[in-house]
CSV table of C-alpha atoms and ligand atoms in Angstrom, one decimal:
chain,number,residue,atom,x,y,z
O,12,UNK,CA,-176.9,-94.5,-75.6
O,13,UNK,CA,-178.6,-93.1,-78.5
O,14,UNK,CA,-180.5,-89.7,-78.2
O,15,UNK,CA,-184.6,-90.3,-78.8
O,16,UNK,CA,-187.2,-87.5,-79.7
O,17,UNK,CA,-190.5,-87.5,-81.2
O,18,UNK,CA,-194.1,-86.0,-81.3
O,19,UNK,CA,-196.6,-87.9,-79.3
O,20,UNK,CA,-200.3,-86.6,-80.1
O,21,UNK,CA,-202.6,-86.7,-77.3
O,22,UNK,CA,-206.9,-87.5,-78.3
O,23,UNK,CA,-209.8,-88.3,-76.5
O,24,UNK,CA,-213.1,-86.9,-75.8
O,25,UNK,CA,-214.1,-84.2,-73.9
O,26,UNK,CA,-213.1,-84.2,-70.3
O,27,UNK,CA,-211.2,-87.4,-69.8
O,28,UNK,CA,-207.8,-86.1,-68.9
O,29,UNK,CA,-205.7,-85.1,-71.8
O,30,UNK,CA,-204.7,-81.5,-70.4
O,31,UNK,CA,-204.2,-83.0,-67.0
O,32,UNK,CA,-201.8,-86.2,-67.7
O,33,UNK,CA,-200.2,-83.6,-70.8
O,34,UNK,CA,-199.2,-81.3,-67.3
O,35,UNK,CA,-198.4,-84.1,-65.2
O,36,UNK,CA,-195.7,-85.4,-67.9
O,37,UNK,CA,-194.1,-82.4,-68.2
O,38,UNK,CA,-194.7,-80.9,-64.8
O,39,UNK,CA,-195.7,-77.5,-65.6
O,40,UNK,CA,-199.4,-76.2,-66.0
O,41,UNK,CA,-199.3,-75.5,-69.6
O,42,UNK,CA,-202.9,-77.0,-70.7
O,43,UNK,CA,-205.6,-75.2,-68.6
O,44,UNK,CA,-208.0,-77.8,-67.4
O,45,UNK,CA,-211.3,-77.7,-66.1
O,46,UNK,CA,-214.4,-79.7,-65.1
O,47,UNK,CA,-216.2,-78.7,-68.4
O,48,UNK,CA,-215.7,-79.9,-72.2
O,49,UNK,CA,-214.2,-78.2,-74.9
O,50,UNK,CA,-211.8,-76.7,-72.5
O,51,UNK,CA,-208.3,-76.8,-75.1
O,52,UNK,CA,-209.2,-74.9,-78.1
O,53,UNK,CA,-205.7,-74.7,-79.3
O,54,UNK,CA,-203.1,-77.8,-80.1
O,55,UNK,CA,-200.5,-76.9,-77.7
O,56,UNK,CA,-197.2,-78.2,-77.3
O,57,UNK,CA,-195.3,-79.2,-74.3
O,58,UNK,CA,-191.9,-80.4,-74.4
O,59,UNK,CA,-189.9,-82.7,-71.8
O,60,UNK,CA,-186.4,-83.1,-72.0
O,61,UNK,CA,-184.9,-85.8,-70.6
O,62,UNK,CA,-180.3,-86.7,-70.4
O,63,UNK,CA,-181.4,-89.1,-73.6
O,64,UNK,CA,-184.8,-88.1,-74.9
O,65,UNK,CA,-186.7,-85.3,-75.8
O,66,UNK,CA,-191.0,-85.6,-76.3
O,67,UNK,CA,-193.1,-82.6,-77.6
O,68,UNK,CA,-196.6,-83.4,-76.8
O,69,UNK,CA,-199.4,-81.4,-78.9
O,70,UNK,CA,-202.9,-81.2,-76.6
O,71,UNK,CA,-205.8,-82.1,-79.0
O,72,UNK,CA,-209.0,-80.1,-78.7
O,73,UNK,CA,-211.5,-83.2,-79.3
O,74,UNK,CA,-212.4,-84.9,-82.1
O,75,UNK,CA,-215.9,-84.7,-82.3
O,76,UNK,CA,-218.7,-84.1,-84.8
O,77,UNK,CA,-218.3,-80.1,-85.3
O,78,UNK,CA,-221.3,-78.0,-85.5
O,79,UNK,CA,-219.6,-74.1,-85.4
O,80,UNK,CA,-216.4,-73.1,-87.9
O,81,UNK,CA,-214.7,-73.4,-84.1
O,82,UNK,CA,-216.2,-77.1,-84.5
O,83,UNK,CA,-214.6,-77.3,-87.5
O,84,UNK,CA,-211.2,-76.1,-87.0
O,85,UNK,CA,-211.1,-77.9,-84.0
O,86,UNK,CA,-211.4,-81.3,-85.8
O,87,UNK,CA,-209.4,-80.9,-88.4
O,88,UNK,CA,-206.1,-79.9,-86.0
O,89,UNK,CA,-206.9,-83.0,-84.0
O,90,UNK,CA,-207.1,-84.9,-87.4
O,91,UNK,CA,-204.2,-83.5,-89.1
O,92,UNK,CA,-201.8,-84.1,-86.2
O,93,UNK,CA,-202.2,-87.6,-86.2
O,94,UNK,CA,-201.1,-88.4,-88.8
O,95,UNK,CA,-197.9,-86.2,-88.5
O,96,UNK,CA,-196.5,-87.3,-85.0
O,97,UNK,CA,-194.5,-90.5,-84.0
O,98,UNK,CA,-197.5,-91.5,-81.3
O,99,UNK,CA,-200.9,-91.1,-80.5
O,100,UNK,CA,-202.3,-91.9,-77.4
O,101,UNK,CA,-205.9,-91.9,-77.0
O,102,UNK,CA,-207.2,-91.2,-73.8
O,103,UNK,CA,-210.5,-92.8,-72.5
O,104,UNK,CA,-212.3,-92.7,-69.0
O,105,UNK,CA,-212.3,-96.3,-67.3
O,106,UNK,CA,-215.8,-94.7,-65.6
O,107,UNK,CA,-218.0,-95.7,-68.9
O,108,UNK,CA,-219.3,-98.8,-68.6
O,109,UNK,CA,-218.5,-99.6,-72.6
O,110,UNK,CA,-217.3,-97.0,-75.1
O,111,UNK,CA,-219.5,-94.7,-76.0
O,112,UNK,CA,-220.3,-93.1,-79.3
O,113,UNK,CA,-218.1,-90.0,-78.8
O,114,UNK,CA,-215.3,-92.9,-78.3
O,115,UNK,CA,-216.2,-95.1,-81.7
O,116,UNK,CA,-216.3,-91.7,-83.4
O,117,UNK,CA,-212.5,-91.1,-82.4
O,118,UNK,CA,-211.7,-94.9,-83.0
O,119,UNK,CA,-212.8,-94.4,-86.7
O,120,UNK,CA,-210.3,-91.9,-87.2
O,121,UNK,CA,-207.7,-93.7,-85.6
O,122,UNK,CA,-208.1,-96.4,-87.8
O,123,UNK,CA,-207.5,-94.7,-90.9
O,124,UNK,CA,-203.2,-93.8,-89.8
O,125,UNK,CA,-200.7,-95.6,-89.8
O,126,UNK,CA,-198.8,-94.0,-86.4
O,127,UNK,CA,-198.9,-96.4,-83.8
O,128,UNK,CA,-201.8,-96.0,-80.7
O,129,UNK,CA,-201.7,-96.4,-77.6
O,130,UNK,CA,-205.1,-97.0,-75.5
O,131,UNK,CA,-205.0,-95.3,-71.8
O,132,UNK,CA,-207.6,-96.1,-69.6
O,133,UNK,CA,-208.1,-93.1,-67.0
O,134,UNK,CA,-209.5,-92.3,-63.8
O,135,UNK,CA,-209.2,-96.0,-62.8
O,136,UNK,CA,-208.7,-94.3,-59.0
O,137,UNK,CA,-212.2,-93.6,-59.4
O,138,UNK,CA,-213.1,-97.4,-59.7
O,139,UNK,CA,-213.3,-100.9,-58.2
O,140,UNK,CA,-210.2,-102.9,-59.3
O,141,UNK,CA,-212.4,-105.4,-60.6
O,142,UNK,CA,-214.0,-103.1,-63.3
O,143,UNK,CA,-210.6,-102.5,-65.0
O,144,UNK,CA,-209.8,-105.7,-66.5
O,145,UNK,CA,-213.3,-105.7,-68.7
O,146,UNK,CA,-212.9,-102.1,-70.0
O,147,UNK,CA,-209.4,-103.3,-71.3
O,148,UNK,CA,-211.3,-106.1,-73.0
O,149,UNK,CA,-213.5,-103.8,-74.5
O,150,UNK,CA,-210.9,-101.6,-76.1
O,151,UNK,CA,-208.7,-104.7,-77.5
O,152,UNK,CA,-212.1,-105.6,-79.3
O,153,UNK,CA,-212.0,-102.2,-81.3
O,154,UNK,CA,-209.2,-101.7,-82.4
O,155,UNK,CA,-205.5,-102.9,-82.7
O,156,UNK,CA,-203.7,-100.5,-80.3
O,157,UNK,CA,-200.4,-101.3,-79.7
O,158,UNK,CA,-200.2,-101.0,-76.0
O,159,UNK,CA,-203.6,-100.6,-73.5
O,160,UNK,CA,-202.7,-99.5,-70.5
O,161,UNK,CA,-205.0,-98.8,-67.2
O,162,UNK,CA,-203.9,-94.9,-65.6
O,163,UNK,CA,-204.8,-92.2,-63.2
O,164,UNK,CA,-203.1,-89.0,-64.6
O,165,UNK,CA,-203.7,-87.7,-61.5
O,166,UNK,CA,-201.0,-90.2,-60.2
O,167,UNK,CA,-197.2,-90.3,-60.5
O,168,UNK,CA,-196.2,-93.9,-60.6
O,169,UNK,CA,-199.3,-94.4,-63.8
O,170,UNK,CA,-197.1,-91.3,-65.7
O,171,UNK,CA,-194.0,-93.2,-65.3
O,172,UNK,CA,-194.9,-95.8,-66.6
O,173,UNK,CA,-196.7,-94.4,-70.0
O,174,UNK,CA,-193.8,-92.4,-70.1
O,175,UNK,CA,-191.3,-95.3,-70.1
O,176,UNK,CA,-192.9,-97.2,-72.6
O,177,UNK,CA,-193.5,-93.7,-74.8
O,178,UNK,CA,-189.4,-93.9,-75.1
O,179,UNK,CA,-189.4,-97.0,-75.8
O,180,UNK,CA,-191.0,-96.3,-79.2
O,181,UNK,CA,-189.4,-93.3,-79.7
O,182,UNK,CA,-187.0,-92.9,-83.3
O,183,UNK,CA,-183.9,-92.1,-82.6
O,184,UNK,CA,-183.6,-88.5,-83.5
O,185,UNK,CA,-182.2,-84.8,-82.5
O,186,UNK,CA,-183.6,-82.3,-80.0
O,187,UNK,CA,-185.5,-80.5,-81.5
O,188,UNK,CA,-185.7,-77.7,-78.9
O,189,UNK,CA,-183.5,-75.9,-76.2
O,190,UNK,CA,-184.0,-78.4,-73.1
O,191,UNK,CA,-185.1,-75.1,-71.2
O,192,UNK,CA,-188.2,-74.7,-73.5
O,193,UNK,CA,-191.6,-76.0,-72.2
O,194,UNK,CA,-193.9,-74.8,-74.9
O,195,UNK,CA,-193.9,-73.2,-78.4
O,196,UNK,CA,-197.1,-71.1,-77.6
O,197,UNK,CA,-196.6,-67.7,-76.9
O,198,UNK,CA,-196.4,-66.5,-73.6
O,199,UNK,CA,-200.0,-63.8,-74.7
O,200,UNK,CA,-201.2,-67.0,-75.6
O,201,UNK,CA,-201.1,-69.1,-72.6
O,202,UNK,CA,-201.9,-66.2,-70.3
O,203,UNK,CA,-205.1,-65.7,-72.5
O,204,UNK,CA,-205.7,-69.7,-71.9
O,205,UNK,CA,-205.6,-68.6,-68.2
O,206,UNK,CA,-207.6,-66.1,-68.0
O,207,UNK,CA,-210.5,-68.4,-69.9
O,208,UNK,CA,-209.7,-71.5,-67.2
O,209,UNK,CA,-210.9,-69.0,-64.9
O,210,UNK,CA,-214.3,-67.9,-66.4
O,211,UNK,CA,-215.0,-72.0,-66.7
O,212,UNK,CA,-214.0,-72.7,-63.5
O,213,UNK,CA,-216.2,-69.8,-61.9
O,214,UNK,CA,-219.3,-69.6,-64.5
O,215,UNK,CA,-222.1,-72.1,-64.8
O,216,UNK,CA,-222.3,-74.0,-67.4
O,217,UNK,CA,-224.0,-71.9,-70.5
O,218,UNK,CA,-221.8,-69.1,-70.8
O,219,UNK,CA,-218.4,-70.1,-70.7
O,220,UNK,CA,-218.6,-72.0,-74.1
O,221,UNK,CA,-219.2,-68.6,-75.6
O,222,UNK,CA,-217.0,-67.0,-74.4
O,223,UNK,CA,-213.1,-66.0,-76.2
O,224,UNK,CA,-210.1,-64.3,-74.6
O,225,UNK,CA,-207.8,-62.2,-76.5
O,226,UNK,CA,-204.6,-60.8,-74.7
O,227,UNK,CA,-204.2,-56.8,-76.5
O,228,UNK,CA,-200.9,-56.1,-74.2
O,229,UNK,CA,-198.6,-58.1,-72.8
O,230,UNK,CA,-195.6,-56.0,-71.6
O,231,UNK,CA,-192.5,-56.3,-69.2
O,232,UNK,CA,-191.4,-53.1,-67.6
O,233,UNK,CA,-188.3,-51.8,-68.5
O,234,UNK,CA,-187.4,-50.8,-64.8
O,235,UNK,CA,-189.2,-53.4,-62.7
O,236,UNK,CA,-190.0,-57.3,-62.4
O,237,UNK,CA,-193.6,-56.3,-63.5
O,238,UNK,CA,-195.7,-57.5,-66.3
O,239,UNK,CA,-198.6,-55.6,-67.9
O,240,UNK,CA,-201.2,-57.6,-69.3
O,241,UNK,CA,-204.2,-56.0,-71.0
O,242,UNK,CA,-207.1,-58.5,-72.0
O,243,UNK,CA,-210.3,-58.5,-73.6
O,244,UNK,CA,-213.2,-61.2,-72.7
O,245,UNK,CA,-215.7,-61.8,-75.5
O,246,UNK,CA,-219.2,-63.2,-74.7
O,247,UNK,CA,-222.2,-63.4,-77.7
O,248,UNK,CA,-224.8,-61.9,-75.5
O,249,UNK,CA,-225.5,-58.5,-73.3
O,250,UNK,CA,-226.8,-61.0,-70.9
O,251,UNK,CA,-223.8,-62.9,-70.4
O,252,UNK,CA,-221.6,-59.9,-70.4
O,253,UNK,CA,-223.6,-58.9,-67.4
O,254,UNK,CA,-222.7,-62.3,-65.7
O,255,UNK,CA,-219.4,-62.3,-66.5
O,256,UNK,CA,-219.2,-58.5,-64.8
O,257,UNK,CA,-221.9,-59.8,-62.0
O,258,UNK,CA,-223.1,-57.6,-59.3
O,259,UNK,CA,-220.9,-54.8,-59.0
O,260,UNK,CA,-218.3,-56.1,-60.6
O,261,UNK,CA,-217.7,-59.1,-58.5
O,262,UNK,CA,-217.4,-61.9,-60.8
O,263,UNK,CA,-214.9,-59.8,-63.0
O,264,UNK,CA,-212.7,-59.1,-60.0
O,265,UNK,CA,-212.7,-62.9,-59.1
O,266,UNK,CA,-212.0,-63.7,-62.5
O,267,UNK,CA,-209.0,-60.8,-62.5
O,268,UNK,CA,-206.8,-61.8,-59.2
O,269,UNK,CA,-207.6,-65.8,-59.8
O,270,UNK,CA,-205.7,-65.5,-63.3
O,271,UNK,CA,-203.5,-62.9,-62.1
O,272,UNK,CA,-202.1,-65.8,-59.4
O,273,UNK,CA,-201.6,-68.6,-62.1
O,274,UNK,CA,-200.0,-66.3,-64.4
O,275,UNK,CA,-197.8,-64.7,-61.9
O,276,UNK,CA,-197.0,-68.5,-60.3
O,277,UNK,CA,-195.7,-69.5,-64.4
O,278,UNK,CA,-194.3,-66.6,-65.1
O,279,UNK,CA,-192.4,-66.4,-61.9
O,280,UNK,CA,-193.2,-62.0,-61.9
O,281,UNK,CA,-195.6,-59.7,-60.6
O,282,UNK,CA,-198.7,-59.1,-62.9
O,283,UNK,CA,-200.9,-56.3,-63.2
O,284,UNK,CA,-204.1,-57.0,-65.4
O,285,UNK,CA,-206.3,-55.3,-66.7
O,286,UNK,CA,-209.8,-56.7,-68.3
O,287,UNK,CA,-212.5,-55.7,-70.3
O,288,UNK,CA,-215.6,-57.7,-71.2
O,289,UNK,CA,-217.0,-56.8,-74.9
O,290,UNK,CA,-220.3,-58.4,-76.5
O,291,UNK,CA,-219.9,-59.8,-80.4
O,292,UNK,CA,-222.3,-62.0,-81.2
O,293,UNK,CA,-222.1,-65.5,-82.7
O,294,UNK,CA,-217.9,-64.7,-82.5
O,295,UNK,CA,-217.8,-68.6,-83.0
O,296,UNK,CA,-218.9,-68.7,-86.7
O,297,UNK,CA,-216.9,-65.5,-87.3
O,298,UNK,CA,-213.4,-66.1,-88.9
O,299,UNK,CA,-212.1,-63.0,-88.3
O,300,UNK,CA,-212.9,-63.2,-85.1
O,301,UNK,CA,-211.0,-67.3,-85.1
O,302,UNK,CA,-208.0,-65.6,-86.8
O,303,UNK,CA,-207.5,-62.5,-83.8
O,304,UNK,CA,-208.3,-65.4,-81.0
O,305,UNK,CA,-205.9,-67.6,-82.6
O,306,UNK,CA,-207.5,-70.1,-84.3
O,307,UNK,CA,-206.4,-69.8,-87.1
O,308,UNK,CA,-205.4,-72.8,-89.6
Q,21,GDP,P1,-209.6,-82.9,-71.1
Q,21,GDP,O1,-210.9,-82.2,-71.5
Q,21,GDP,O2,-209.5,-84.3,-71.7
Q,21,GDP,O3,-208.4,-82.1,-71.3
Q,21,GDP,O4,-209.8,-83.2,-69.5
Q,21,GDP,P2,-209.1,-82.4,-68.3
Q,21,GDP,O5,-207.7,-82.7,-68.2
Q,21,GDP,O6,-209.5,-81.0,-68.4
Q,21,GDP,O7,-209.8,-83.1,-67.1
Q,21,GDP,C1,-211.2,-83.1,-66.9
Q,21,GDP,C2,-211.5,-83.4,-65.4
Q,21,GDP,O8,-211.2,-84.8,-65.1
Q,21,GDP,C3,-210.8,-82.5,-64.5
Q,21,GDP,O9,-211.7,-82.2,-63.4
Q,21,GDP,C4,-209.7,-83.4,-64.0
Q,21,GDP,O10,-209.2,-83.1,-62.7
Q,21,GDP,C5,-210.3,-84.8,-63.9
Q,21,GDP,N1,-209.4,-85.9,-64.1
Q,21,GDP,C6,-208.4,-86.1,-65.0
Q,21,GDP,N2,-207.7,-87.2,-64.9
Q,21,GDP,C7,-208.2,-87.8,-63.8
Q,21,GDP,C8,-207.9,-89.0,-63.1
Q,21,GDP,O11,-207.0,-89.8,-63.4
Q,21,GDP,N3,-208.7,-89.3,-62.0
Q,21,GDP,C9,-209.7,-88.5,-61.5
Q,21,GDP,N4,-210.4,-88.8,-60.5
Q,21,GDP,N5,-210.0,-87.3,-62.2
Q,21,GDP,C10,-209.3,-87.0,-63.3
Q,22,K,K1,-212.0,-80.2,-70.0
Q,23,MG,MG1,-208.1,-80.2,-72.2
């Protein structure tokens, strides 16, 4: 049987499931998730290898009407990558009643490539059976996708079957990476993503969005199975540096051995981090500031 391979974008608004079915395909908790948008700031790449395929999905910060530089940048990678990959599957919540703007924003968009679309319907766990069969109606109205199909990423058997009908689109082509590679982003990277799930999950709502991560060491002893890693947390405010610290030190501490558990669990080594919280305002319309995070493009 012939070896397939291809890119398969991943799009959707804000908090419907894109990092979470992206981990559940390959397995491994590359995208962090959380309960709060605007949670995947970078395009990240997993890749599954299969005996006769190999996919490389790319995790698509939002497409959404951009109101920082971040805004901005964030866009235009979602943008660009469609029209570069062999797939696109766009991700919407089954909870909405009818699509909302944020939805016919990203159908727009869609509309103007040529790579095929498949519509995923998510979270149907959360919802009566009978209220799937009229969202589906309301997608097929929109657009033409070439498949629609109703999912819960947080379930195996709706994986599979996305999955299956992923290969069966696939071109036949080579692998393009070593079947032991999981992601192109650098290991700093992804433990920087970490530590950021972190301050989301455990700080309310307005400081979090402010808030960049910036690993400044990352280092495997020579002598032991120990990594150092060495991070700095930027906030735009005294005040939320204060929160991010919280009473003597607390939230910072929580913040530290939380990350330092999901980082030692991927890496499969003992971690000792370090972290410091800084203050530079408005850090989201600075580009210097993009380029040393990251996002850079
Ligand atoms: P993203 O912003 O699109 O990447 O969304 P996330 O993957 O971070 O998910 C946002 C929230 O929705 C998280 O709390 C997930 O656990 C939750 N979620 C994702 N998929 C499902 C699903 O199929 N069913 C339910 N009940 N929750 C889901
Ligand atoms: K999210
Ligand atoms: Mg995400």
């Amino acid at each position: 049987m012939a070896f397939k391979s291809g890119f398969v974008s991943i799009v959707g608004r804000p908090n419907v499931g894109k990092s979470t079915l992206l981990n559940k395909f390959t397995g491994e908790k590359i995208a962090i998730m959380s309960d709060k948008p605007q949670t995947t700031r970078n395009s990240i790449r997993a890749i599954d290898t299969g005996d006769d395929y190999q996919i490389i999905y790319i995790d698509t910060p939002g497409i959404h009407k951009p109101k920082t530089k971040l805004g901005d940048y964030m866009v235009n990678i979602a943008k660009d990558s469609l029209n570069e990959v062999d797939l696109v599957l766009f991700l919407v919540e089954v909870t909405d009643t009818e699509p909302g703007p944020g939805d016919l924003f990203i159908i727009e968009q869609l509309k103007k490539v040529r790579t095929p679309v498949f519509c995923l319907i998510n979270k149907i766990d959360l919802v009566e059976k009978d209220l799937i069969l009229p969202a589906i109606s309301a997608y097929k109205e929109l657009m033409d996708f070439s498949q629609i199909i109703p999912i819960s990423a947080l379930e195996d058997e709706s994986v599979e079957i996305v999955k299956k009908e992923i290969k069966k689109i696939l071109p036949e082509g080579p692998k393009y990476f070593p079947e032991d590679m999981i992601t192109d982003q650098p290991e700093k990277v992804i433990a920087a993503e970490l530590i950021r799930e972190k301050i989301l999950e455990l700080l309310s709502d307005e400081v979090p969005h402010g808030v960049g991560v910036e690993v400044i060491m990352f280092r495997k002893r020579e002598d032991k199975d120990i990594l150092d890693i060495q991070a700095n947390i930027y906030c735009e405010k005294g005040s939320h540096k204060g929160i991010v610290i919280g009473k003597s030190g607390k939230m910072l501490k929580s913040i530290g051995s939380l990350s330092r558990i999901e980082i030692e669990r991927l890496f499969g080594t003992k971690v000792f981090l370090e972290l410091w919280v800084k203050v530079k305002p408005d850090w989201r319309n600075n580009e210097f500031m993009l380029k040393m995070l990251g996002y850079n493009k």
